[in-house]
Tab-separated table of C-alpha atoms in Angstrom:
chain	number	residue	atom	x	y	z
A	30	MET	CA	5.165	-35.638	-4.124
A	31	LYS	CA	3.705	-33.362	-1.430
A	32	LYS	CA	1.259	-34.721	1.115
A	33	GLY	CA	-2.276	-34.516	-0.336
A	34	ALA	CA	-1.076	-34.441	-3.947
A	35	LYS	CA	-2.436	-36.874	-6.457
A	36	ASN	CA	-1.417	-37.218	-10.073
A	37	GLY	CA	0.965	-34.245	-9.589
A	38	LEU	CA	-1.956	-31.854	-8.531
A	39	ARG	CA	-1.742	-29.910	-5.416
A	40	ASP	CA	-4.665	-30.217	-2.874
A	41	LEU	CA	-5.907	-26.648	-2.554
A	42	ARG	CA	-7.596	-27.481	0.737
A	43	GLN	CA	-4.128	-27.814	2.318
A	44	PRO	CA	-2.365	-24.438	2.596
A	45	GLU	CA	1.260	-24.476	1.576
A	46	VAL	CA	3.744	-22.935	3.947
A	47	ASN	CA	5.481	-20.265	1.945
A	48	GLU	CA	7.626	-17.321	2.942
A	49	PRO	CA	6.178	-13.897	2.147
A	50	PRO	CA	7.401	-12.545	-1.181
A	51	LYS	CA	10.655	-10.739	-1.051
A	52	ILE	CA	10.885	-7.191	-2.334
A	53	THR	CA	14.027	-6.123	-4.165
A	54	PHE	CA	14.859	-2.592	-3.304
A	55	PRO	CA	14.877	0.046	-4.775
A	56	CYS	CA	11.648	-0.600	-6.638
A	57	ASP	CA	8.476	1.239	-7.813
A	58	TYR	CA	5.895	0.697	-4.985
A	59	SER	CA	2.262	1.526	-5.387
A	60	LEU	CA	0.143	2.803	-2.470
A	61	LYS	CA	-3.588	3.429	-1.996
A	62	VAL	CA	-4.270	5.739	0.888
A	63	VAL	CA	-7.974	5.856	2.036
A	64	GLY	CA	-9.493	8.575	4.212
A	65	ASP	CA	-12.457	10.742	4.729
A	66	ALA	CA	-13.189	12.965	1.687
A	67	ALA	CA	-11.917	16.457	2.161
A	68	GLU	CA	-10.610	19.159	-0.163
A	69	ASP	CA	-7.205	19.072	1.523
A	70	PHE	CA	-6.915	15.225	1.975
A	71	PRO	CA	-4.701	14.675	-1.140
A	72	ALA	CA	-2.382	17.505	-0.041
A	73	CYS	CA	-2.073	15.942	3.417
A	74	VAL	CA	-1.126	12.639	1.964
A	75	CYS	CA	1.216	14.230	-0.503
A	76	GLN	CA	3.027	16.122	2.276
A	77	VAL	CA	3.797	12.850	4.115
A	78	ILE	CA	4.796	11.017	0.912
A	79	VAL	CA	7.320	13.705	0.053
A	80	LYS	CA	8.831	13.498	3.503
A	81	HIS	CA	9.744	9.917	2.872
A	82	SER	CA	10.269	9.946	-0.837
A	83	PRO	CA	11.606	13.483	-1.779
A	84	ASP	CA	11.745	12.599	-5.515
A	85	PHE	CA	7.972	11.826	-5.593
A	86	ASP	CA	6.218	13.284	-8.641
A	87	GLU	CA	3.159	15.010	-7.204
A	88	THR	CA	1.586	15.219	-10.700
A	89	SER	CA	1.258	11.459	-10.768
A	90	LEU	CA	-1.051	11.379	-7.718
A	91	GLN	CA	-4.585	10.159	-8.475
A	92	VAL	CA	-7.654	10.930	-6.323
A	93	ILE	CA	-10.719	8.708	-6.528
A	94	ASP	CA	-13.850	9.469	-4.716
A	95	SER	CA	-16.019	6.713	-3.239
A	96	ARG	CA	-19.459	6.025	-4.782
A	97	ASN	CA	-21.270	8.031	-2.057
A	98	GLY	CA	-18.596	10.674	-1.785
A	99	ARG	CA	-17.772	10.006	1.828
A	100	PHE	CA	-14.263	8.604	1.276
A	101	GLN	CA	-11.349	9.389	-1.026
A	102	SER	CA	-8.468	7.153	-2.094
A	103	VAL	CA	-5.217	8.659	-3.095
A	104	ARG	CA	-3.125	6.454	-5.331
A	105	VAL	CA	0.579	7.030	-5.646
A	106	THR	CA	3.672	5.286	-6.773
A	107	ILE	CA	6.931	5.914	-5.097
A	108	VAL	CA	10.537	4.604	-5.432
A	109	ALA	CA	10.818	2.427	-2.238
A	110	THR	CA	14.394	2.218	-0.876
A	111	GLY	CA	13.775	-0.225	1.990
A	112	GLU	CA	11.404	-1.814	4.504
A	113	GLN	CA	12.274	0.767	7.137
A	114	GLN	CA	11.207	3.618	4.706
A	115	LEU	CA	7.899	1.897	4.083
A	116	ARG	CA	7.201	1.210	7.689
A	117	GLN	CA	7.840	4.797	8.653
A	118	LEU	CA	5.693	6.088	5.770
A	119	PHE	CA	2.811	3.902	6.822
A	120	ASP	CA	3.193	5.018	10.512
A	121	ASP	CA	3.327	8.677	9.487
A	122	LEU	CA	0.235	8.368	7.311
A	123	LYS	CA	-1.719	6.755	10.116
A	124	ALA	CA	-0.389	9.365	12.551
A	125	THR	CA	-2.195	12.148	10.657
A	126	GLY	CA	-5.410	10.919	12.048
A	127	ARG	CA	-6.963	11.276	8.670
A	128	VAL	CA	-5.990	8.023	7.085
A	129	HIS	CA	-8.285	4.978	7.637
A	130	MET	CA	-6.245	2.503	5.555
A	131	VAL	CA	-3.051	2.105	3.546
A	132	VAL	CA	-2.923	-0.683	0.980
């Protein structure tokens, strides 16, 4: 029985030490890219996505405006081939200077 466990129940006050989840590549990988609302923001995001995932289906892209219209989130799903691809994709999205956050 683990430290802090009683009657087979885990003490939620004690964090468990776990490894981060492993991703098995290739896989479908969803991204939400947030930036300032602009007419060309989705196209900017799409241009970077296609660079790293050439088979990306641009028609699957979803654009959602924030409640006050100041921000947009662009939601996409790509076929991720590895950690390096994702790292480079995140870096290139941030390098546009238009992306505030990638989730």
